[in-house]
XYZ file of N, CA and C in Angstrom:
345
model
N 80.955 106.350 104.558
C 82.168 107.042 104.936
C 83.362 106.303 104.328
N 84.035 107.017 103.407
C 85.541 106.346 103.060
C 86.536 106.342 104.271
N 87.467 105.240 103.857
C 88.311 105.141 105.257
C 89.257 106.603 105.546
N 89.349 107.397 104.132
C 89.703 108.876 104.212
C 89.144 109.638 105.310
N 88.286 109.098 105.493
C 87.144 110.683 106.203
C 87.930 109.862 108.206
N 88.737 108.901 108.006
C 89.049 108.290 109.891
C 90.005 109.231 109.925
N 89.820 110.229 110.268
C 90.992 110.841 110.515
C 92.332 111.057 111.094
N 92.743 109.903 111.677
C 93.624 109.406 112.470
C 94.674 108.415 111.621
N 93.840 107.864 110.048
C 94.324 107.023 109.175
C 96.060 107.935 108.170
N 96.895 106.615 108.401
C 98.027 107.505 107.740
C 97.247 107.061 106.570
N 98.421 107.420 105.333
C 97.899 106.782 103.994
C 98.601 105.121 104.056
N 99.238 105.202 104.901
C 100.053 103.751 105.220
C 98.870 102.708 105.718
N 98.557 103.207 106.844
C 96.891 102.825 107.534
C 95.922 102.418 106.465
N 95.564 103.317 105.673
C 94.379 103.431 104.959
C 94.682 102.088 103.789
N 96.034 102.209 103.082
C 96.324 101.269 102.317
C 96.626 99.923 103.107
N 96.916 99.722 104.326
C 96.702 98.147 105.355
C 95.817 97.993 105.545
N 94.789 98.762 105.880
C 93.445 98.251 105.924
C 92.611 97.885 104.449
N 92.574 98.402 103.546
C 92.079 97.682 101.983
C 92.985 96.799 101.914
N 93.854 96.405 102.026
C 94.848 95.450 101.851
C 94.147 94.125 102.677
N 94.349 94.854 103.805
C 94.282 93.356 105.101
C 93.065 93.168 104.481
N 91.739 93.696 104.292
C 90.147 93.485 104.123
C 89.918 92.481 102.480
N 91.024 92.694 101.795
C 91.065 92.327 100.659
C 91.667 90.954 100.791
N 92.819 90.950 101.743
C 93.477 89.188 102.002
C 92.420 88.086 102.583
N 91.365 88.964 103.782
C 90.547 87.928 103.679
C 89.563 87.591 103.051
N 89.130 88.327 102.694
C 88.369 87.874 101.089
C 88.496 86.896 100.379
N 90.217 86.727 100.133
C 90.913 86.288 99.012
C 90.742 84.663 100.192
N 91.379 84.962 101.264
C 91.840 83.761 102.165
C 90.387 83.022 102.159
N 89.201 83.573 102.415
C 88.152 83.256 102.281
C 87.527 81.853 101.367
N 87.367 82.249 100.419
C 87.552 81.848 98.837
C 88.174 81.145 98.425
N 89.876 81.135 99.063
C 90.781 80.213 98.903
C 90.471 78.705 99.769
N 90.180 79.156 100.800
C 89.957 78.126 101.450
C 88.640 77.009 101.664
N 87.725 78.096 101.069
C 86.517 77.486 100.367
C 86.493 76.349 99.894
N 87.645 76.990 98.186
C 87.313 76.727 97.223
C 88.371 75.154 97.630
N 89.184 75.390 98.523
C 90.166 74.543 98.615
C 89.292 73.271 99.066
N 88.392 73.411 100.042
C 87.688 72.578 100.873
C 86.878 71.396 99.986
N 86.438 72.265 98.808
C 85.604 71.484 97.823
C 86.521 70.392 96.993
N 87.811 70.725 97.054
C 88.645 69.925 95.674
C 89.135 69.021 96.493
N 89.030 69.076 98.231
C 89.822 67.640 99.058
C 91.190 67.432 98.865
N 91.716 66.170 98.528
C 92.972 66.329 98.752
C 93.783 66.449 99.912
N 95.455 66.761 99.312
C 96.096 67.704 100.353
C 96.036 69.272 100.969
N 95.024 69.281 100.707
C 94.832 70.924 101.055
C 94.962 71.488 102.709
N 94.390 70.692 103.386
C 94.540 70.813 104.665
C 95.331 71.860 105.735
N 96.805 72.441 104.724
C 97.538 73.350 105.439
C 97.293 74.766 104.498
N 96.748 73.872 103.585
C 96.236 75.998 102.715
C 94.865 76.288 103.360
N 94.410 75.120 103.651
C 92.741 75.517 104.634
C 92.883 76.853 105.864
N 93.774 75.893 106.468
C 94.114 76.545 107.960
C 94.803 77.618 107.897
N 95.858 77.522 107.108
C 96.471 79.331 106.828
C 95.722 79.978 106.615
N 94.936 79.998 105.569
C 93.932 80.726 105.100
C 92.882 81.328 106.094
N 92.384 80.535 106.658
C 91.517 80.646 107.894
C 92.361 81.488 108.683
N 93.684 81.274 109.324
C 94.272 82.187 110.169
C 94.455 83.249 109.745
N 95.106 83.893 108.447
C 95.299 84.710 107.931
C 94.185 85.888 107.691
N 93.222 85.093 107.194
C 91.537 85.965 107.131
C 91.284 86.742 108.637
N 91.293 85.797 109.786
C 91.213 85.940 110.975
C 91.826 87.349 111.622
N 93.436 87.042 110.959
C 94.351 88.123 111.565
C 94.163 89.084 110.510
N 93.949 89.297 109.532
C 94.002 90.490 108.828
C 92.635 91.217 109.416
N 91.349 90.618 109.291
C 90.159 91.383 109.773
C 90.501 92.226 110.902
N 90.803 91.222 112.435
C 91.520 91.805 113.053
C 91.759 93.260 112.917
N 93.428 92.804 112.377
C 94.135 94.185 112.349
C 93.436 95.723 111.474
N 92.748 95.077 110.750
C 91.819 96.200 110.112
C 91.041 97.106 111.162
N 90.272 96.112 112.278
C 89.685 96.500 113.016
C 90.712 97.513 114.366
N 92.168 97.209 114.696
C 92.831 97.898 115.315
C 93.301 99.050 114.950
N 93.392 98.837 113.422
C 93.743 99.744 112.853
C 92.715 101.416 113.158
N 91.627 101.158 113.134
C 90.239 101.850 112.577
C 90.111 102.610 113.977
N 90.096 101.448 115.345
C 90.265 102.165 116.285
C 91.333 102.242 116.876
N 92.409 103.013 116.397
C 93.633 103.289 116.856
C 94.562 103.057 118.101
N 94.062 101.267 117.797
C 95.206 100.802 118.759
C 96.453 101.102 119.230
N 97.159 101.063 120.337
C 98.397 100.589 120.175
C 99.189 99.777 120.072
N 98.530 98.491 119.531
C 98.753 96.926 118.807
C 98.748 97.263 117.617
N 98.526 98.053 116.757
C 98.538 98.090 115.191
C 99.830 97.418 114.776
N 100.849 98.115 115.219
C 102.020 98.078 114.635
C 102.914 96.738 114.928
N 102.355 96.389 116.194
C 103.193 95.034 116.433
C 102.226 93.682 115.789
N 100.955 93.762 115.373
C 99.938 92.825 114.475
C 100.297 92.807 113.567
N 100.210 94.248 113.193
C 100.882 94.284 111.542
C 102.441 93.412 110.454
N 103.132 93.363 111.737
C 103.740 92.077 112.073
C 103.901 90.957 111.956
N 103.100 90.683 112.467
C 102.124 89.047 112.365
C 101.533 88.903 111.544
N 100.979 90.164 111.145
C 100.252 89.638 109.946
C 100.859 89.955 108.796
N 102.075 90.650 108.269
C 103.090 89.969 107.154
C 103.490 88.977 107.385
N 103.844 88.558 108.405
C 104.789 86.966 108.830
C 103.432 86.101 108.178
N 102.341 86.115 108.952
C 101.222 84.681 108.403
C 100.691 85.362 106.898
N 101.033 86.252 106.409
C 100.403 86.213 105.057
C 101.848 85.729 104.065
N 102.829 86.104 104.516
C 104.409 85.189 103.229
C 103.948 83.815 103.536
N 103.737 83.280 105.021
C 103.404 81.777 105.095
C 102.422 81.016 104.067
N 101.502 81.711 104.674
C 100.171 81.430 103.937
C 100.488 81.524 102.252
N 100.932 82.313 101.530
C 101.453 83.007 100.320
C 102.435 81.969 99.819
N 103.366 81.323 100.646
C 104.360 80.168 100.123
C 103.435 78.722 100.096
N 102.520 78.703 101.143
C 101.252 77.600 100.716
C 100.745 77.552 99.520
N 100.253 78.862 99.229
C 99.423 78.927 98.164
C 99.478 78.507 97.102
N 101.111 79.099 96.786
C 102.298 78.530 95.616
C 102.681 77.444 95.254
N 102.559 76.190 96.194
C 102.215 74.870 95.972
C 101.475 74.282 94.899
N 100.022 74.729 95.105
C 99.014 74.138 94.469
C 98.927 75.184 93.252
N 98.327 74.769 92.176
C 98.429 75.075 90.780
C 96.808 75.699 91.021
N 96.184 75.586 91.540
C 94.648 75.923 91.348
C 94.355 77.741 91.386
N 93.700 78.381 90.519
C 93.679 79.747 90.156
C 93.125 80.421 91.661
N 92.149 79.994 91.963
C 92.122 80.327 93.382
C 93.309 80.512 94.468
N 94.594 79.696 94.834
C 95.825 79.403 95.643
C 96.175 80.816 95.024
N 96.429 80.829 93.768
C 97.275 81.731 93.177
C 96.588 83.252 92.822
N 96.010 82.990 93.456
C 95.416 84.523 93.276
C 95.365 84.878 94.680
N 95.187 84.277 95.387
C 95.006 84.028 96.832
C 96.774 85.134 97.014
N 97.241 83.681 96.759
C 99.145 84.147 96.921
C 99.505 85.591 96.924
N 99.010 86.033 95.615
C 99.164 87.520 95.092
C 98.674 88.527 96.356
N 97.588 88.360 96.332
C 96.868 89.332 97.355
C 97.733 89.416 98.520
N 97.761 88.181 98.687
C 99.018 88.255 100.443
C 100.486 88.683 99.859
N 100.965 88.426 99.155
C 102.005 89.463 99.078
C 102.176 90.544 99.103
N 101.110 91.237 98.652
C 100.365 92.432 98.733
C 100.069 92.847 100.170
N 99.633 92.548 100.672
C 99.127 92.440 102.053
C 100.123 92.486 103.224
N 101.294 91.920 102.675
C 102.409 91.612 103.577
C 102.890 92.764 103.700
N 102.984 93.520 101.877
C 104.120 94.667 101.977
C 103.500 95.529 102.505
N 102.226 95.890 102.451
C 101.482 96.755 102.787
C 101.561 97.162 104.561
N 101.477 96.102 105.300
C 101.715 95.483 106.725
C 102.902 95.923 107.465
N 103.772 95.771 106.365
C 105.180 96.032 106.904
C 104.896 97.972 107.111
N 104.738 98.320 105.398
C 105.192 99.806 105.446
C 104.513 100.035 106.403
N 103.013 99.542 107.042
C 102.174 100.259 108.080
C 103.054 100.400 109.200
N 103.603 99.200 109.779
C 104.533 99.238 110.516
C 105.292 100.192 111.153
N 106.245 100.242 109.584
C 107.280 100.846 110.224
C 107.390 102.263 109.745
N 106.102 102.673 109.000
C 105.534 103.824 109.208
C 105.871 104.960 110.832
């Protein structure tokens, strides 16, 4: 079933949820990959981790038509610019691809919003 066929999904919805599902992926990976190189990484770990956390989440409120969507969605632009200004720190292709996605993710979050 495409997320088309939820019928309750705006196109605002439909594009926060590939969005949010796609940040943790990215947050995933990032934080992985972060874990292996040591260092100072420690605060791109944990964003990352939170961010993955809250986007799944909201995917999942989204799907069953909370009435938390809109105030998560929220939160979860606020912790994905955070997470996203972490990322930007470190030079490693992972951070920065990471970054991208959550910006992405953010705007996406918002329009759901205030949809």
């Amino acid at each position: 079933m495409a997320l088309t066929e939820i019928d309750h999904l705006t196109d605002e919805m439909a594009d926060c949820t590939d969005n949010c599902l796609e940040a943790a992926q990215a947050c995933e990976w990032c934080a992985d990959a972060c874990a292996d190189e040591g260092g100072d990484m420690a605060q791109c770990i944990r964003l990352c981790r939170d961010v993955a956390d809250l986007t799944t989440l909201h995917a999942r409120f989204m799907a069953r038509n909370s009435n938390y969507s809109a105030d998560l969605a929220e939160v979860c632009a606020g912790a994905c610019e955070e997470c996203a200004e972490e990322c930007d720190r470190h030079d490693a292709e992972h951070c920065q691809v990471c970054a991208d996605v959550l910006r992405e993710c953010a705007e996406t979050c918002r329009n759901m919003a205030s949809a």
